[in-house]
């Protein structure tokens, strides 16, 4: 790739702006708000954009209502989305009407509308349900290559040709497994291990412990892309916040591997952009 920084310029700016409005929402009245609802295995994230598709508010909560892309606690999911919606409405002093949601790769036929019903059940008018890689690429704007989303529960791969998703694959193994490995190695509870893992100060120390699970993720990626002429890999998802994960994946897959400054909120923002 000629200039990786230029490629991630829009993404990095959008995510930086979003991180700011999570703590300090922008209260200038917009004629309309677009909300992206990302129902993940580890987090539920709501990203709110204004009429110009700029981030104005956001909220997220740790939740166990989705497993491997499927809603396993339907009532719990509605409750959390409703609470986050209300919290953001109070902060913005405006009603959030429209929302888009996304499905992980490979679950589109299995989901039977559950994610859409959760978002509707929380009081939104659902304008779009799209697949997660397409959402992520609304922010990354990649023409060719593989987008790999390493989230809490799964590793999802999307192959892009001329800016369009031509193939998707998803497999269980994600950040939850990383936390389980730390929990075992350090004799910590899962919650403590997850928190320890999320602290950037600990990443260097954790690398030897996490290397085998990163290599397993790399072998999943290699399998997902083997029938395609992929020349570059782009990482998104919270687990890719781990410093150095891109180097191990690059070495194992033998492909240049890039990630934006903060890979965590790329998909929720892409969902909101498609609202
Ligand atoms: P999925 O996509 O599998 O449904 P999700 O959407 O909840 O799950 P993300 O929000 O993309 O997934 O990522 C959540 C994972 O990222 C969790 O396992 C979390 O521990 C991990 N994570 C978040 N921040 C960091 C960090 N700073 N360092 C390492 N891991 C992190």
Tab-separated table of C-alpha atoms and ligand atoms in Angstrom:
chain	number	residue	atom	x	y	z
A	1	UNK	CA	0.000	0.000	0.000
A	2	UNK	CA	1.377	3.400	-0.981
A	3	UNK	CA	0.340	5.501	1.992
A	4	UNK	CA	-1.306	3.761	4.905
A	5	UNK	CA	-1.728	6.981	6.897
A	6	UNK	CA	-3.655	8.590	4.045
A	7	UNK	CA	-5.895	5.518	3.796
A	8	UNK	CA	-6.789	5.695	7.469
A	9	UNK	CA	-7.072	9.511	7.585
A	10	UNK	CA	-10.890	9.648	7.427
A	11	UNK	CA	-11.256	6.658	9.765
A	12	UNK	CA	-8.811	7.981	12.366
A	13	UNK	CA	-10.432	11.431	12.415
A	14	UNK	CA	-13.970	10.005	12.670
A	15	UNK	CA	-13.028	7.635	15.520
A	16	UNK	CA	-11.168	10.440	17.370
A	17	UNK	CA	-14.239	12.684	17.057
A	18	UNK	CA	-16.442	9.836	18.276
A	19	UNK	CA	-14.255	9.149	21.321
A	20	UNK	CA	-14.587	12.836	22.303
A	21	UNK	CA	-18.389	12.877	22.087
A	22	UNK	CA	-18.709	9.735	24.230
A	23	UNK	CA	-17.646	11.900	27.171
A	24	UNK	CA	-18.823	15.291	25.882
A	25	UNK	CA	-21.796	15.164	23.495
A	26	UNK	CA	-22.229	17.982	20.974
A	27	UNK	CA	-25.478	19.757	21.711
A	28	UNK	CA	-25.950	21.860	18.568
A	29	UNK	CA	-29.389	20.943	17.361
A	30	UNK	CA	-29.450	18.779	14.271
A	31	UNK	CA	-32.571	18.386	12.116
A	32	UNK	CA	-32.083	14.627	12.247
A	33	UNK	CA	-29.914	12.112	14.114
A	34	UNK	CA	-28.611	8.821	12.741
A	35	UNK	CA	-27.818	6.074	15.247
A	36	UNK	CA	-25.711	2.990	14.634
A	37	UNK	CA	-26.450	0.103	16.995
A	38	UNK	CA	-23.706	-2.512	17.249
A	39	UNK	CA	-24.840	-5.546	19.235
A	40	UNK	CA	-21.563	-7.308	19.971
A	41	UNK	CA	-20.503	-10.326	21.985
A	42	UNK	CA	-18.628	-8.138	24.447
A	43	UNK	CA	-20.097	-4.650	24.006
A	44	UNK	CA	-23.268	-2.957	22.858
A	45	UNK	CA	-22.294	0.337	21.221
A	46	UNK	CA	-24.543	3.204	20.112
A	47	UNK	CA	-22.973	5.813	17.799
A	48	UNK	CA	-25.002	8.940	16.999
A	49	UNK	CA	-24.273	11.157	13.974
A	50	UNK	CA	-25.843	14.496	13.063
A	51	UNK	CA	-27.383	15.580	9.761
A	52	UNK	CA	-23.866	16.016	8.318
A	53	UNK	CA	-22.843	12.501	9.426
A	54	UNK	CA	-20.546	13.890	12.134
A	55	UNK	CA	-20.381	12.151	15.545
A	56	UNK	CA	-22.383	13.970	18.247
A	57	UNK	CA	-22.822	11.349	20.968
A	58	UNK	CA	-22.018	7.777	21.844
A	59	UNK	CA	-22.325	5.211	24.577
A	60	UNK	CA	-21.340	1.617	25.142
A	61	UNK	CA	-21.877	-1.066	27.716
A	62	UNK	CA	-20.300	-4.433	28.477
A	63	UNK	CA	-22.994	-7.054	27.836
A	64	UNK	CA	-23.407	-10.807	27.343
A	65	UNK	CA	-26.595	-10.798	25.305
A	66	UNK	CA	-25.063	-11.947	22.015
A	67	UNK	CA	-22.986	-15.057	21.428
A	68	UNK	CA	-21.245	-15.869	18.141
A	69	UNK	CA	-23.368	-13.229	16.451
A	70	UNK	CA	-26.695	-14.616	17.722
A	71	UNK	CA	-28.935	-12.872	20.261
A	72	UNK	CA	-29.066	-15.208	23.290
A	73	UNK	CA	-30.750	-12.806	25.742
A	74	UNK	CA	-33.421	-11.024	23.738
A	75	UNK	CA	-35.070	-9.177	26.645
A	76	UNK	CA	-31.696	-8.188	28.109
A	77	UNK	CA	-30.562	-6.856	24.720
A	78	UNK	CA	-33.700	-4.703	24.325
A	79	UNK	CA	-33.327	-3.381	27.874
A	80	UNK	CA	-29.701	-2.317	27.386
A	81	UNK	CA	-30.301	-0.678	23.977
A	82	UNK	CA	-33.338	1.143	25.433
A	83	UNK	CA	-31.289	2.373	28.425
A	84	UNK	CA	-28.421	3.564	26.233
A	85	UNK	CA	-30.917	5.281	23.885
A	86	UNK	CA	-32.564	7.096	26.819
A	87	UNK	CA	-29.188	8.077	28.275
A	88	UNK	CA	-28.133	9.630	24.952
A	89	UNK	CA	-31.510	11.331	24.415
A	90	UNK	CA	-31.230	12.979	27.828
A	91	UNK	CA	-27.695	14.164	27.072
A	92	UNK	CA	-28.621	15.483	23.603
A	93	UNK	CA	-32.046	16.853	24.595
A	94	UNK	CA	-33.461	15.251	21.459
A	95	UNK	CA	-35.301	12.103	20.487
A	96	UNK	CA	-33.335	9.465	18.585
A	97	UNK	CA	-35.699	8.025	16.004
A	98	UNK	CA	-33.691	6.371	13.251
A	99	UNK	CA	-31.198	3.543	13.676
A	100	UNK	CA	-29.301	1.044	11.588
A	101	UNK	CA	-27.981	-2.284	12.841
A	102	UNK	CA	-25.561	-4.864	11.506
A	103	UNK	CA	-25.143	-8.605	11.410
A	104	UNK	CA	-21.835	-10.452	11.696
A	105	UNK	CA	-20.648	-12.204	8.528
A	106	UNK	CA	-22.294	-15.566	7.981
A	107	UNK	CA	-25.256	-15.028	10.321
A	108	UNK	CA	-27.507	-13.194	7.866
A	109	UNK	CA	-29.637	-16.289	7.153
A	110	UNK	CA	-29.490	-17.594	10.749
A	111	UNK	CA	-30.507	-14.381	12.501
A	112	UNK	CA	-34.193	-14.359	11.397
A	113	UNK	CA	-34.500	-10.680	12.123
A	114	UNK	CA	-33.623	-10.949	15.844
A	115	UNK	CA	-31.194	-8.020	15.807
A	116	UNK	CA	-33.686	-5.835	13.907
A	117	UNK	CA	-36.395	-6.718	16.441
A	118	UNK	CA	-34.109	-5.822	19.359
A	119	UNK	CA	-33.450	-2.373	17.881
A	120	UNK	CA	-37.168	-1.877	17.130
A	121	UNK	CA	-38.078	-3.181	20.601
A	122	UNK	CA	-35.852	-0.475	22.098
A	123	UNK	CA	-37.964	2.164	20.327
A	124	UNK	CA	-36.029	2.891	17.125
A	125	UNK	CA	-37.321	3.005	13.576
A	126	UNK	CA	-34.899	0.680	11.781
A	127	UNK	CA	-33.810	2.151	8.454
A	128	UNK	CA	-31.194	-0.447	7.507
A	129	UNK	CA	-29.719	-3.789	8.548
A	130	UNK	CA	-26.399	-4.441	6.855
A	131	UNK	CA	-23.486	-6.799	7.280
A	132	UNK	CA	-20.660	-5.724	9.615
A	133	UNK	CA	-17.826	-5.733	7.025
A	134	UNK	CA	-19.825	-3.469	4.700
A	135	UNK	CA	-20.374	-1.168	7.686
A	136	UNK	CA	-16.673	-1.191	8.571
A	137	UNK	CA	-15.756	-0.403	4.977
A	138	UNK	CA	-17.975	2.691	4.967
A	139	UNK	CA	-15.326	4.060	7.344
A	140	UNK	CA	-12.185	2.395	5.965
A	141	UNK	CA	-13.086	2.830	2.271
A	142	UNK	CA	-10.891	-0.053	1.117
A	143	UNK	CA	-11.085	-1.056	-2.580
A	144	UNK	CA	-9.305	-4.437	-2.504
A	145	UNK	CA	-8.072	-6.704	0.268
A	146	UNK	CA	-9.439	-8.377	3.387
A	147	UNK	CA	-11.082	-6.629	6.340
A	148	UNK	CA	-10.659	-8.771	9.437
A	149	UNK	CA	-12.854	-7.923	12.424
A	150	UNK	CA	-11.535	-9.475	15.631
A	151	UNK	CA	-14.216	-8.696	18.166
A	152	UNK	CA	-15.151	-10.248	21.482
A	153	UNK	CA	-16.484	-13.610	20.327
A	154	UNK	CA	-15.481	-14.090	16.735
A	155	UNK	CA	-13.037	-13.363	13.952
A	156	UNK	CA	-14.870	-12.254	10.819
A	157	UNK	CA	-13.214	-11.833	7.440
A	158	UNK	CA	-14.582	-9.967	4.441
A	159	UNK	CA	-12.938	-10.039	1.016
A	160	UNK	CA	-13.268	-6.813	-0.956
A	161	UNK	CA	-13.013	-6.389	-4.708
A	162	UNK	CA	-13.456	-2.915	-6.235
A	163	UNK	CA	-14.887	-1.632	-2.942
A	164	UNK	CA	-17.565	-4.354	-2.689
A	165	UNK	CA	-17.723	-7.256	-0.231
A	166	UNK	CA	-17.530	-10.437	-2.355
A	167	UNK	CA	-17.094	-13.055	0.383
A	168	UNK	CA	-17.515	-13.245	4.157
A	169	UNK	CA	-16.594	-15.792	6.798
A	170	UNK	CA	-16.850	-15.815	10.596
A	171	UNK	CA	-15.479	-18.157	13.213
A	172	UNK	CA	-15.612	-18.279	17.019
A	173	UNK	CA	-12.298	-17.088	18.573
A	174	UNK	CA	-11.946	-13.495	19.631
A	175	UNK	CA	-11.109	-11.289	22.575
A	176	UNK	CA	-13.073	-13.459	25.007
A	177	UNK	CA	-10.647	-16.306	24.301
A	178	UNK	CA	-7.698	-13.947	24.817
A	179	UNK	CA	-9.110	-13.030	28.253
A	180	UNK	CA	-9.640	-16.711	29.105
A	181	UNK	CA	-5.976	-17.416	28.299
A	182	UNK	CA	-4.867	-14.529	30.569
A	183	UNK	CA	-7.263	-15.676	33.280
A	184	UNK	CA	-5.658	-19.145	33.229
A	185	UNK	CA	-2.061	-17.927	33.022
A	186	UNK	CA	-2.370	-15.238	35.700
A	187	UNK	CA	-4.963	-17.047	37.910
A	188	UNK	CA	-7.333	-14.078	37.606
A	189	UNK	CA	-11.109	-13.964	37.258
A	190	UNK	CA	-12.322	-13.505	33.679
A	191	UNK	CA	-13.410	-9.922	34.450
A	192	UNK	CA	-10.023	-8.998	35.940
A	193	UNK	CA	-8.203	-10.658	33.040
A	194	UNK	CA	-10.309	-8.739	30.493
A	195	UNK	CA	-9.608	-5.467	32.277
A	196	UNK	CA	-5.891	-6.267	32.512
A	197	UNK	CA	-5.837	-7.034	28.782
A	198	UNK	CA	-7.543	-3.731	27.871
A	199	UNK	CA	-4.838	-1.695	29.638
A	200	UNK	CA	-2.292	-0.673	26.995
A	201	UNK	CA	0.448	-0.636	29.666
A	202	UNK	CA	0.190	-4.438	29.892
A	203	UNK	CA	0.263	-5.273	26.188
A	204	UNK	CA	4.015	-5.815	25.846
A	205	UNK	CA	4.086	-8.117	28.880
A	206	UNK	CA	1.059	-10.068	27.627
A	207	UNK	CA	2.376	-10.772	24.121
A	208	UNK	CA	4.205	-14.046	24.923
A	209	UNK	CA	1.081	-15.326	26.713
A	210	UNK	CA	-1.237	-14.285	23.890
A	211	UNK	CA	0.974	-15.260	20.945
A	212	UNK	CA	-0.511	-18.799	20.549
A	213	UNK	CA	-4.078	-17.489	20.426
A	214	UNK	CA	-3.058	-14.728	17.971
A	215	UNK	CA	-1.423	-17.426	15.831
A	216	UNK	CA	-4.681	-19.379	15.952
A	217	UNK	CA	-6.572	-16.276	14.778
A	218	UNK	CA	-3.964	-15.899	12.005
A	219	UNK	CA	-4.611	-19.472	10.851
A	220	UNK	CA	-8.356	-18.712	10.754
A	221	UNK	CA	-7.639	-15.631	8.601
A	222	UNK	CA	-5.351	-17.635	6.286
A	223	UNK	CA	-8.128	-20.201	5.795
A	224	UNK	CA	-10.740	-17.507	5.128
A	225	UNK	CA	-8.644	-15.826	2.430
A	226	UNK	CA	-6.909	-18.803	0.778
A	227	UNK	CA	-9.199	-18.923	-2.295
A	228	UNK	CA	-8.835	-15.198	-2.996
A	229	UNK	CA	-5.996	-13.087	-4.328
A	230	UNK	CA	-5.708	-11.008	-1.150
A	231	UNK	CA	-2.707	-8.677	-1.077
A	232	UNK	CA	-3.410	-6.735	2.135
A	233	UNK	CA	-5.197	-7.238	5.438
A	234	UNK	CA	-6.951	-4.444	7.368
A	235	UNK	CA	-7.762	-5.056	11.024
A	236	UNK	CA	-10.767	-3.720	12.950
A	237	UNK	CA	-12.539	-4.740	16.193
A	238	UNK	CA	-11.629	-4.196	19.831
A	239	UNK	CA	-9.162	-7.078	20.039
A	240	UNK	CA	-6.990	-5.385	17.396
A	241	UNK	CA	-6.271	-2.634	19.949
A	242	UNK	CA	-3.605	-5.050	21.225
A	243	UNK	CA	-0.271	-3.496	20.376
A	244	UNK	CA	1.742	-5.740	18.069
A	245	UNK	CA	-1.125	-8.033	17.023
A	246	UNK	CA	-0.726	-6.768	13.438
A	247	UNK	CA	2.931	-7.856	13.332
A	248	UNK	CA	2.135	-11.436	14.345
A	249	UNK	CA	-0.758	-11.651	11.866
A	250	UNK	CA	1.454	-10.201	9.087
A	251	UNK	CA	4.174	-12.759	9.815
A	252	UNK	CA	1.791	-15.716	10.013
A	253	UNK	CA	-0.271	-14.841	6.935
A	254	UNK	CA	2.691	-13.478	4.985
A	255	UNK	CA	0.661	-10.420	4.034
A	256	UNK	CA	1.065	-6.733	4.889
A	257	UNK	CA	-1.346	-6.054	7.738
A	258	UNK	CA	-2.584	-2.595	8.712
A	259	UNK	CA	-4.831	-1.179	11.397
A	260	UNK	CA	-6.241	2.289	12.122
A	261	UNK	CA	-5.183	4.188	15.268
A	262	UNK	CA	-8.215	2.864	17.146
A	263	UNK	CA	-9.823	-0.188	15.537
A	264	UNK	CA	-12.528	-0.448	18.234
A	265	UNK	CA	-15.325	1.868	17.025
A	266	UNK	CA	-14.955	1.476	13.258
A	267	UNK	CA	-17.935	-0.874	12.798
A	268	UNK	CA	-20.456	1.036	14.999
A	269	UNK	CA	-19.591	4.266	13.150
A	270	UNK	CA	-19.951	2.508	9.805
A	271	UNK	CA	-23.380	1.259	10.867
A	272	UNK	CA	-24.438	4.826	11.748
A	273	UNK	CA	-23.132	6.086	8.376
A	274	UNK	CA	-25.469	3.585	6.698
A	275	UNK	CA	-28.544	4.673	8.688
B	1	LIG	P1	-18.185	-9.490	18.244
B	1	LIG	O1	-17.749	-8.608	17.094
B	1	LIG	O2	-17.373	-10.729	18.368
B	1	LIG	O3	-19.645	-9.733	18.313
B	1	LIG	P2	-17.918	-7.112	19.895
B	1	LIG	O4	-18.580	-6.346	18.782
B	1	LIG	O5	-18.449	-6.922	21.263
B	1	LIG	O6	-17.867	-8.671	19.571
B	1	LIG	P3	-15.603	-5.414	19.893
B	1	LIG	O7	-16.391	-4.392	20.633
B	1	LIG	O8	-15.102	-5.086	18.533
B	1	LIG	O9	-16.385	-6.795	19.837
B	1	LIG	O10	-14.346	-5.868	20.760
B	1	LIG	C1	-14.505	-6.358	22.060
B	1	LIG	C2	-13.231	-7.063	22.480
B	1	LIG	O11	-12.144	-6.150	22.383
B	1	LIG	C3	-13.296	-7.536	23.934
B	1	LIG	O12	-12.795	-8.853	24.017
B	1	LIG	C4	-12.366	-6.556	24.658
B	1	LIG	O13	-11.738	-7.138	25.785
B	1	LIG	C5	-11.355	-6.247	23.560
B	1	LIG	N1	-10.684	-4.963	23.787
B	1	LIG	C6	-11.255	-3.745	23.950
B	1	LIG	N2	-10.336	-2.804	24.174
B	1	LIG	C7	-9.121	-3.448	24.160
B	1	LIG	C8	-7.767	-3.028	24.370
B	1	LIG	N3	-7.455	-1.758	24.649
B	1	LIG	N4	-6.802	-3.966	24.305
B	1	LIG	C9	-7.088	-5.253	24.033
B	1	LIG	N5	-8.339	-5.729	23.831
B	1	LIG	C10	-9.354	-4.828	23.907
